[in-house]
PDB file of C-alpha atoms in Angstrom:
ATOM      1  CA  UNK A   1       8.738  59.155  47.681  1.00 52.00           C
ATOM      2  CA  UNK A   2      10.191  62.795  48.353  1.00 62.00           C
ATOM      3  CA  UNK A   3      10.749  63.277  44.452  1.00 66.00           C
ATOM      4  CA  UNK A   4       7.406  62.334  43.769  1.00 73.00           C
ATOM      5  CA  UNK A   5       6.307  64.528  46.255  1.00 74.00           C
ATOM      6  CA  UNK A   6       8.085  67.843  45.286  1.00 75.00           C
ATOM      7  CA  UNK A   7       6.831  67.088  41.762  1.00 77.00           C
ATOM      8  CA  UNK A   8       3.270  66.693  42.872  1.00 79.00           C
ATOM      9  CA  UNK A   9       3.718  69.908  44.694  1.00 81.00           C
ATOM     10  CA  UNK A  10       5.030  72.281  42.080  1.00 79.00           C
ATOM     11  CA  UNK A  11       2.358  70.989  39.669  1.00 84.00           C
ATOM     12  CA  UNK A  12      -0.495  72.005  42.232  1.00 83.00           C
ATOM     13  CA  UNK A  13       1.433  75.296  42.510  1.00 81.00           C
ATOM     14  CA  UNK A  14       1.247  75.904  39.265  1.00 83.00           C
ATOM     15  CA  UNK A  15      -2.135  75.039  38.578  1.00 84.00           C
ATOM     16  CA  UNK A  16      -3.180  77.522  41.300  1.00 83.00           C
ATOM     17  CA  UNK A  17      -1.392  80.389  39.769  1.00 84.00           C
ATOM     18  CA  UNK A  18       1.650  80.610  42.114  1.00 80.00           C
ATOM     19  CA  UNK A  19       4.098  81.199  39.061  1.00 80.00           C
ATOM     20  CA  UNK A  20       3.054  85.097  37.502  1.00 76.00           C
ATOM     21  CA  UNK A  21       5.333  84.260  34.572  1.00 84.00           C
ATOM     22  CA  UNK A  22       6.684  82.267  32.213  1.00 84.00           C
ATOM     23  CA  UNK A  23      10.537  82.739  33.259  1.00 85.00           C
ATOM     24  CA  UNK A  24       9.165  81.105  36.623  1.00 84.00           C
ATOM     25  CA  UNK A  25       7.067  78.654  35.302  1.00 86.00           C
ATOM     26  CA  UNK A  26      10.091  77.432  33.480  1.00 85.00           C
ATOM     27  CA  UNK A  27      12.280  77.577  36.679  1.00 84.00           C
ATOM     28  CA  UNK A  28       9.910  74.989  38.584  1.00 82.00           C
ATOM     29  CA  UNK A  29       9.673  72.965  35.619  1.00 86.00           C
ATOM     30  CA  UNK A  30      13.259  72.976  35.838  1.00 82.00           C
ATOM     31  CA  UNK A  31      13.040  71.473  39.218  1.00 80.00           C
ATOM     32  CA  UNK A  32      10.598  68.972  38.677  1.00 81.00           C
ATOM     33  CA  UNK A  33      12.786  67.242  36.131  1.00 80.00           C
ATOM     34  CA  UNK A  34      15.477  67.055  38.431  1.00 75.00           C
ATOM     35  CA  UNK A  35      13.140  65.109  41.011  1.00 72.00           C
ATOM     36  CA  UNK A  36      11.728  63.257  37.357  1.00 79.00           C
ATOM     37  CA  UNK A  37      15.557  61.922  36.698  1.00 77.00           C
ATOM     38  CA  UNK A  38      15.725  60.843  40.088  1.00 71.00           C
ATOM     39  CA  UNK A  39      12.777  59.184  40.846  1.00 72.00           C
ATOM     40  CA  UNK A  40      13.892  56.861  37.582  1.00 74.00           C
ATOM     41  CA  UNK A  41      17.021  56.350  38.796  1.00 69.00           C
ATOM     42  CA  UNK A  42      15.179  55.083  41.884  1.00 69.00           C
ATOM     43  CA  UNK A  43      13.310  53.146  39.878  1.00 73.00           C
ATOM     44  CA  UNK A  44      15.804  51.524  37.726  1.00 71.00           C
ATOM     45  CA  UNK A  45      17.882  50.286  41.208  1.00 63.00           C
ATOM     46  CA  UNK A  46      14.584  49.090  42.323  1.00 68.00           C
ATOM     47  CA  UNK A  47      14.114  47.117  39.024  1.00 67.00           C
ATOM     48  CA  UNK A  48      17.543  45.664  38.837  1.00 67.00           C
ATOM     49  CA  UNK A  49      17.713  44.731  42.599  1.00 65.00           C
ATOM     50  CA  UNK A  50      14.176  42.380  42.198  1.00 62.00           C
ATOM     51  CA  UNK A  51      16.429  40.945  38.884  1.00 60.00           C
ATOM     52  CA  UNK A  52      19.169  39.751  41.187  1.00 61.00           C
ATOM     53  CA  UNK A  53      17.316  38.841  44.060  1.00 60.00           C
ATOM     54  CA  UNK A  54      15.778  36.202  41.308  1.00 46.00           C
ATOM     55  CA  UNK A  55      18.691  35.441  40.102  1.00 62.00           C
ATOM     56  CA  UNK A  56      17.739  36.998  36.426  1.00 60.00           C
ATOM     57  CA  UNK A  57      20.021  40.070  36.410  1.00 71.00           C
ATOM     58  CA  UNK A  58      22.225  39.321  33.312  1.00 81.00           C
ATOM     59  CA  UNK A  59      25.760  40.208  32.821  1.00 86.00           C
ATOM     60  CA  UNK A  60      26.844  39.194  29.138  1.00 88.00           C
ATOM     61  CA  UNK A  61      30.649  40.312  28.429  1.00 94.00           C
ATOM     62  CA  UNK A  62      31.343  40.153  25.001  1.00 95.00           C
ATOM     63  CA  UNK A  63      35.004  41.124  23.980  1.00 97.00           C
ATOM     64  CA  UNK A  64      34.995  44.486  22.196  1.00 97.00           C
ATOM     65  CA  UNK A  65      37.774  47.686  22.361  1.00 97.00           C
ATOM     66  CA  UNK A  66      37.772  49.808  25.524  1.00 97.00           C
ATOM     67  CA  UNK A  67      38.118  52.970  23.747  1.00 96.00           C
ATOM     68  CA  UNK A  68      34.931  53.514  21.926  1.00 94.00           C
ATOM     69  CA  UNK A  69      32.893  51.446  24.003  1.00 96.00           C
ATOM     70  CA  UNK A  70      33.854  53.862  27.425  1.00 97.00           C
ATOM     71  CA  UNK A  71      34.043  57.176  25.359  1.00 95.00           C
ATOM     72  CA  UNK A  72      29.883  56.450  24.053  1.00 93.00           C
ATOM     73  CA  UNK A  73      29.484  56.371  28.430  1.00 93.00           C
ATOM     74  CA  UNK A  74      31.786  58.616  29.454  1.00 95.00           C
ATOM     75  CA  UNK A  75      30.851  61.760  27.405  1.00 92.00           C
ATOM     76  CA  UNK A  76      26.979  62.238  28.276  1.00 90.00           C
ATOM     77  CA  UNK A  77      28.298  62.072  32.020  1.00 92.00           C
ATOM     78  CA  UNK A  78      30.626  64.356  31.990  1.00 92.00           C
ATOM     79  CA  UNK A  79      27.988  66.869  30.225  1.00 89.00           C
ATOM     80  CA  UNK A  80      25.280  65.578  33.164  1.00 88.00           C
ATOM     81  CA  UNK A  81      27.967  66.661  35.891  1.00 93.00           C
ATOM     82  CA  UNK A  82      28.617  70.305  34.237  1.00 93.00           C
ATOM     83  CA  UNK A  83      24.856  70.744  34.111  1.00 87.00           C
ATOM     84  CA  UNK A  84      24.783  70.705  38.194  1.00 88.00           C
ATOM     85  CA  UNK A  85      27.611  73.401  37.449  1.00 93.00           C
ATOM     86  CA  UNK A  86      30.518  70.547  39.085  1.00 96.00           C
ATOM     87  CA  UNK A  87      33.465  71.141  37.253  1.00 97.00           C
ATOM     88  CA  UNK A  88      34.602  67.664  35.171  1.00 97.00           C
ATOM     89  CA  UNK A  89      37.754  66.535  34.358  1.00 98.00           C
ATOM     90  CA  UNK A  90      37.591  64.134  31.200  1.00 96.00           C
ATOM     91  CA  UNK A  91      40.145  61.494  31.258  1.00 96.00           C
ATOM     92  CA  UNK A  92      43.451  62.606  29.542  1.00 92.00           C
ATOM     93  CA  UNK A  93      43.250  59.119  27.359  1.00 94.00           C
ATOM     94  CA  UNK A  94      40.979  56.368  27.528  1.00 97.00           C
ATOM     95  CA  UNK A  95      43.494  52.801  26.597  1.00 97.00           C
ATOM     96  CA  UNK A  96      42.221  51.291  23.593  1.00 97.00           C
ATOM     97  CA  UNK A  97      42.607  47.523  24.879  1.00 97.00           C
ATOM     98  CA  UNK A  98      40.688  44.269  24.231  1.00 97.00           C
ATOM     99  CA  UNK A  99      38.620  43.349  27.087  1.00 97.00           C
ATOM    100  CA  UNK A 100      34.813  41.591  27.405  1.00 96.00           C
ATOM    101  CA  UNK A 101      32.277  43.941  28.418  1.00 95.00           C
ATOM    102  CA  UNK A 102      29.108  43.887  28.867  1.00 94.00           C
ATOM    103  CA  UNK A 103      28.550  48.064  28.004  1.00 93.00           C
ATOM    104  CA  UNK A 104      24.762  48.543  29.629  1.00 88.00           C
ATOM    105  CA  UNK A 105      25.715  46.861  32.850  1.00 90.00           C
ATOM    106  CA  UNK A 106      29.166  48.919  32.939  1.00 95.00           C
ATOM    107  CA  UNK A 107      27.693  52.412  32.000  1.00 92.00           C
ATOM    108  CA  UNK A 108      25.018  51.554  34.599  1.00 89.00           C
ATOM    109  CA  UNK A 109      27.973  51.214  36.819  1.00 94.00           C
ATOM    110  CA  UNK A 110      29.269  54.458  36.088  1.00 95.00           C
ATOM    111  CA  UNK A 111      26.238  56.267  35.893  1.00 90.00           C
ATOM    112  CA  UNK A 112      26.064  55.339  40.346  1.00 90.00           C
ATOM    113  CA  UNK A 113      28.929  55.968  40.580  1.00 95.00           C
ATOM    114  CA  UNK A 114      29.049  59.513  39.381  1.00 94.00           C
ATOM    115  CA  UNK A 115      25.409  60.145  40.521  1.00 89.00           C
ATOM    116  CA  UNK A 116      26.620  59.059  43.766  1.00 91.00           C
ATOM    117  CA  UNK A 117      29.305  61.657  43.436  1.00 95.00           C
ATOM    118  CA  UNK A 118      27.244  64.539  42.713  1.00 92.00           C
ATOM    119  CA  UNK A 119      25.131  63.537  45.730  1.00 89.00           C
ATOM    120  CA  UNK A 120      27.843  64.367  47.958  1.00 92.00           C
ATOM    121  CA  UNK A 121      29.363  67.847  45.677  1.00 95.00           C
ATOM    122  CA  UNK A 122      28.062  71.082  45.575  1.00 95.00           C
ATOM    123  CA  UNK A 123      28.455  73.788  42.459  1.00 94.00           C
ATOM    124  CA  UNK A 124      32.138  74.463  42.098  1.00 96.00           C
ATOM    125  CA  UNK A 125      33.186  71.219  43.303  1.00 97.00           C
ATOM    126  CA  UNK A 126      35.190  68.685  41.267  1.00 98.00           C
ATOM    127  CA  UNK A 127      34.789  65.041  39.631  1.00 98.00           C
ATOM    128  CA  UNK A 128      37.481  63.601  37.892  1.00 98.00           C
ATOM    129  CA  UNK A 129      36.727  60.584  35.264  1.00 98.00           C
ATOM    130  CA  UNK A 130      39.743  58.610  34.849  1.00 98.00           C
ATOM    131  CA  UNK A 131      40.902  55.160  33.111  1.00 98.00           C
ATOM    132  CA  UNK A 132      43.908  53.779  33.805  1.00 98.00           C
ATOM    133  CA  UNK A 133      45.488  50.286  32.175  1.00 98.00           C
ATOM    134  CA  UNK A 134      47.407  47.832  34.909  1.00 98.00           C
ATOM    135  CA  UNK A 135      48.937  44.714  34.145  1.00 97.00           C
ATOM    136  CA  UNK A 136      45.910  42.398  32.983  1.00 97.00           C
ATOM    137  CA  UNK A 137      43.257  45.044  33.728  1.00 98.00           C
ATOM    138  CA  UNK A 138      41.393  48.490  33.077  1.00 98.00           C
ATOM    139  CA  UNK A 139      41.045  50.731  36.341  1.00 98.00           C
ATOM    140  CA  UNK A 140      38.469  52.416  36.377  1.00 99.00           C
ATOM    141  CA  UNK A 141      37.942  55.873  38.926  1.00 98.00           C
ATOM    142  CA  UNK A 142      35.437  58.284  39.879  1.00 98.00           C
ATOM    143  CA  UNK A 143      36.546  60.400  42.329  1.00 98.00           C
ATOM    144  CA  UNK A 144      35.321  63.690  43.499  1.00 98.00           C
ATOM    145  CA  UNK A 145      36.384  66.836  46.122  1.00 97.00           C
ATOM    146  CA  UNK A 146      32.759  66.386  48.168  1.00 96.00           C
ATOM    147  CA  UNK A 147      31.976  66.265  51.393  1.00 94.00           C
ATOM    148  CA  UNK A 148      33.339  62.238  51.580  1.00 94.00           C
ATOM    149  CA  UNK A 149      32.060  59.536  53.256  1.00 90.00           C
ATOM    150  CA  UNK A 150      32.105  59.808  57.142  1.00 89.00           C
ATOM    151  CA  UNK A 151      33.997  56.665  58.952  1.00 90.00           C
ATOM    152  CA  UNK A 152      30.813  54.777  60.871  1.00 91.00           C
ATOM    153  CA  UNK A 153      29.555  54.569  56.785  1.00 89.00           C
ATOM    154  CA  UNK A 154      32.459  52.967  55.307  1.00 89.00           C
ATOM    155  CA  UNK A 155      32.269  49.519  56.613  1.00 88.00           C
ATOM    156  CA  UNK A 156      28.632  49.227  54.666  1.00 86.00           C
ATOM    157  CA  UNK A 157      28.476  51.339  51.716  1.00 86.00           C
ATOM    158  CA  UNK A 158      28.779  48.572  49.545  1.00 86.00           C
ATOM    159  CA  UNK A 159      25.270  46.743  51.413  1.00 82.00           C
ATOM    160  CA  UNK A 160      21.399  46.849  50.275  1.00 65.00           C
ATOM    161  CA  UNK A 161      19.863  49.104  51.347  1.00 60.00           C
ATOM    162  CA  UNK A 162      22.454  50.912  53.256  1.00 63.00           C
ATOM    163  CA  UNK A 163      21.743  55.186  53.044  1.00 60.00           C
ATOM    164  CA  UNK A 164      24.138  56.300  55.029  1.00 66.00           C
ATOM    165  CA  UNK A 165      23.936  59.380  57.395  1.00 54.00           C
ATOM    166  CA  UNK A 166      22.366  62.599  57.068  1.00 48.00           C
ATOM    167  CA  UNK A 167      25.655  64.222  57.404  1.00 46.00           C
ATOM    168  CA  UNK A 168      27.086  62.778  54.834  1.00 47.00           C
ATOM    169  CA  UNK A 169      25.041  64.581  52.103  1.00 48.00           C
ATOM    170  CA  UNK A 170      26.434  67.729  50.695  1.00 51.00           C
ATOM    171  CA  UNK A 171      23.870  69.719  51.884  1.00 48.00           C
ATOM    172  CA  UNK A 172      23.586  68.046  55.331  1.00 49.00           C
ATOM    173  CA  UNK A 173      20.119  66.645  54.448  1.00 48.00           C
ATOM    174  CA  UNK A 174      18.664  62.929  54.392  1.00 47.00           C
ATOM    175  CA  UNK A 175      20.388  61.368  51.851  1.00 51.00           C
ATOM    176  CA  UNK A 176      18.064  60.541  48.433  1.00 55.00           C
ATOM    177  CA  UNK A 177      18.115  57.127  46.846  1.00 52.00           C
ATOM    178  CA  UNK A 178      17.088  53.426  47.448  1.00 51.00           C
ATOM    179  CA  UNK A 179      20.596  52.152  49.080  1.00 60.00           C
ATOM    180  CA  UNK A 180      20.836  50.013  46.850  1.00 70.00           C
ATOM    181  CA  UNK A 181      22.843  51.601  43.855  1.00 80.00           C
ATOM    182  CA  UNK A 182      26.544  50.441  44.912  1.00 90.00           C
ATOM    183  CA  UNK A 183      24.834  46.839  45.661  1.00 86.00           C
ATOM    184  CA  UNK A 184      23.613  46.559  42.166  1.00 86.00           C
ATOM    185  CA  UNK A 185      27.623  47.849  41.389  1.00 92.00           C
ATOM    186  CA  UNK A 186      29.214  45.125  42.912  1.00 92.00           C
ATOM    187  CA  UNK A 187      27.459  42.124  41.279  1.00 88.00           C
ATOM    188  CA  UNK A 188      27.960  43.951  38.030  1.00 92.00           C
ATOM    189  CA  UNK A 189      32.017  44.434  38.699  1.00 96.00           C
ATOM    190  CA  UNK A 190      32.391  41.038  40.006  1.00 94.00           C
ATOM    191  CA  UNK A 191      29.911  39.516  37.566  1.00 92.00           C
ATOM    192  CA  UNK A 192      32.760  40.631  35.227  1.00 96.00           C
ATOM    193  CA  UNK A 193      35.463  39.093  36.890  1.00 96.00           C
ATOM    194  CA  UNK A 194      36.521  42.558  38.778  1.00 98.00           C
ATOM    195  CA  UNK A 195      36.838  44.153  42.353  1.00 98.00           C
ATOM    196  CA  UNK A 196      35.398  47.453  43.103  1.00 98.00           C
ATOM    197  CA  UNK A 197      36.413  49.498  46.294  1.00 97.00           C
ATOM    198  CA  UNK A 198      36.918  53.176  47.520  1.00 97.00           C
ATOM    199  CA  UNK A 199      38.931  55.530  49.792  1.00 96.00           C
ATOM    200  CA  UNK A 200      37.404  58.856  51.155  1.00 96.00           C
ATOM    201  CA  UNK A 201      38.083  61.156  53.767  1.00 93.00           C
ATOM    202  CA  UNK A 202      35.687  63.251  55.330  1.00 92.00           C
ATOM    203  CA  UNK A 203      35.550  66.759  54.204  1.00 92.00           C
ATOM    204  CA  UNK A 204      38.341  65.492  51.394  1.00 94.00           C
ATOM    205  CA  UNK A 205      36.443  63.554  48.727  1.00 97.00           C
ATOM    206  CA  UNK A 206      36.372  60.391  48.003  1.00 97.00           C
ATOM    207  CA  UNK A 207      37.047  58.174  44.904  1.00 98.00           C
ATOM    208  CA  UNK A 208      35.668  54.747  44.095  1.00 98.00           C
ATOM    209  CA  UNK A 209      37.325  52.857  41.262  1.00 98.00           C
ATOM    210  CA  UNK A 210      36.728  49.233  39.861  1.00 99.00           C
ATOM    211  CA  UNK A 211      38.807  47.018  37.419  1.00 98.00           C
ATOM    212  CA  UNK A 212      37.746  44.920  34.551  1.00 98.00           C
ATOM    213  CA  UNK A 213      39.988  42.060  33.347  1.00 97.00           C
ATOM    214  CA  UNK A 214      41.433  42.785  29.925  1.00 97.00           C
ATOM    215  CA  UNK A 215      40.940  39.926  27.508  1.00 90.00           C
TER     216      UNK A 215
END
């Protein structure tokens, strides 16, 4: 609702002549398509969550090379986290490995993940992208140098619906979202025959990372 709300409101305060010019015209159309990108996010978790409550939220591996396949998801989120001016650190080398992968449900994995991340960095902060090959699996990490996750959250980040604090936003403020993205994560990872987990400490950071079983 509070996306949808800002957006309403800087369209009425443009239609009643708020902006003088076009440079700030341009600046709250800026916003509103921040609130736009999260309000589908919101709606995507929404949509997947009613899929696996009926059981009909498909996971379909099918064995393919890691390289290619995580360099198509990895790219356009590294340029997503630069354009909230977070500084991104590509991975050094992605392993080019046989594993089965099902890429929508992964890159919606990583697409949490790192929105997640930016939900708790502010401009200047850091998110490193990194993949990392282990005896019979990929690791996978996001990790970032934000505010991290305070200790009465950690025990339920990983449940429906679960927000967490309003400290534990980078700005201090009510954190955005449905509580349901790192949910939808979980059956995804372990829909692929992987474990997903975190460490974080408050003030610190905190990285999440996730494995997928190599063919």
């Amino acid at each position: 609702k509070t996306p949808l709300t800002t957006v309403k409101a800087y369209i009425e305060a443009i239609l009643a002549g708020v902006c003088g010019d076009r440079e700030a015209i341009l600046a709250y159309v800026e916003v509103m398509q921040t609130h736009t990108d999260k309000m589908a996010r919101q709606v995507e978790d929404l949509l997947l969550h009613a899929l696996q409550e009926l059981g009909q939220l498909p996971v379909t591996p099918r064995e393919q090379y890691s390289g290619q396949a995580l360099r198509r998801m990895l790219e356009p989120l590294c340029h997503a986290i630069r354009t909230r001016g977070v500084v991104c650190v590509e991975p050094a080398a992605i392993p080019d490995v046989l594993l089965a992968l099902d890429a929508v449900r992964i890159e919606q994995v990583l697409t949490n993940l790192v929105y997640n991340a930016l939900k708790h960095t502010a401009t200047g902060d850091t998110i490193r992208l990194e993949v990392a090959q282990e005896p019979g699996q990929l690791r996978l990490l996001v990790s970032d140098t934000g505010t991290g996750v305070l200790p009465q959250d950690m025990p339920f980040l990983f449940d429906r619906y679960y927000r967490g604090h309003a400290t534990s936003a980078a700005d201090g403020s009510q954190p955005e979202g449905t509580g349901l993205g790192l949910s939808i994560c979980k059956h995804i990872v372990e829909a692929h025959g992987g474990t997903i987990g975190f460490r974080s400490r408050p003030g610190e950071g905190t990285v999440f990372h996730f494995t997928l079983p190599l063919s």
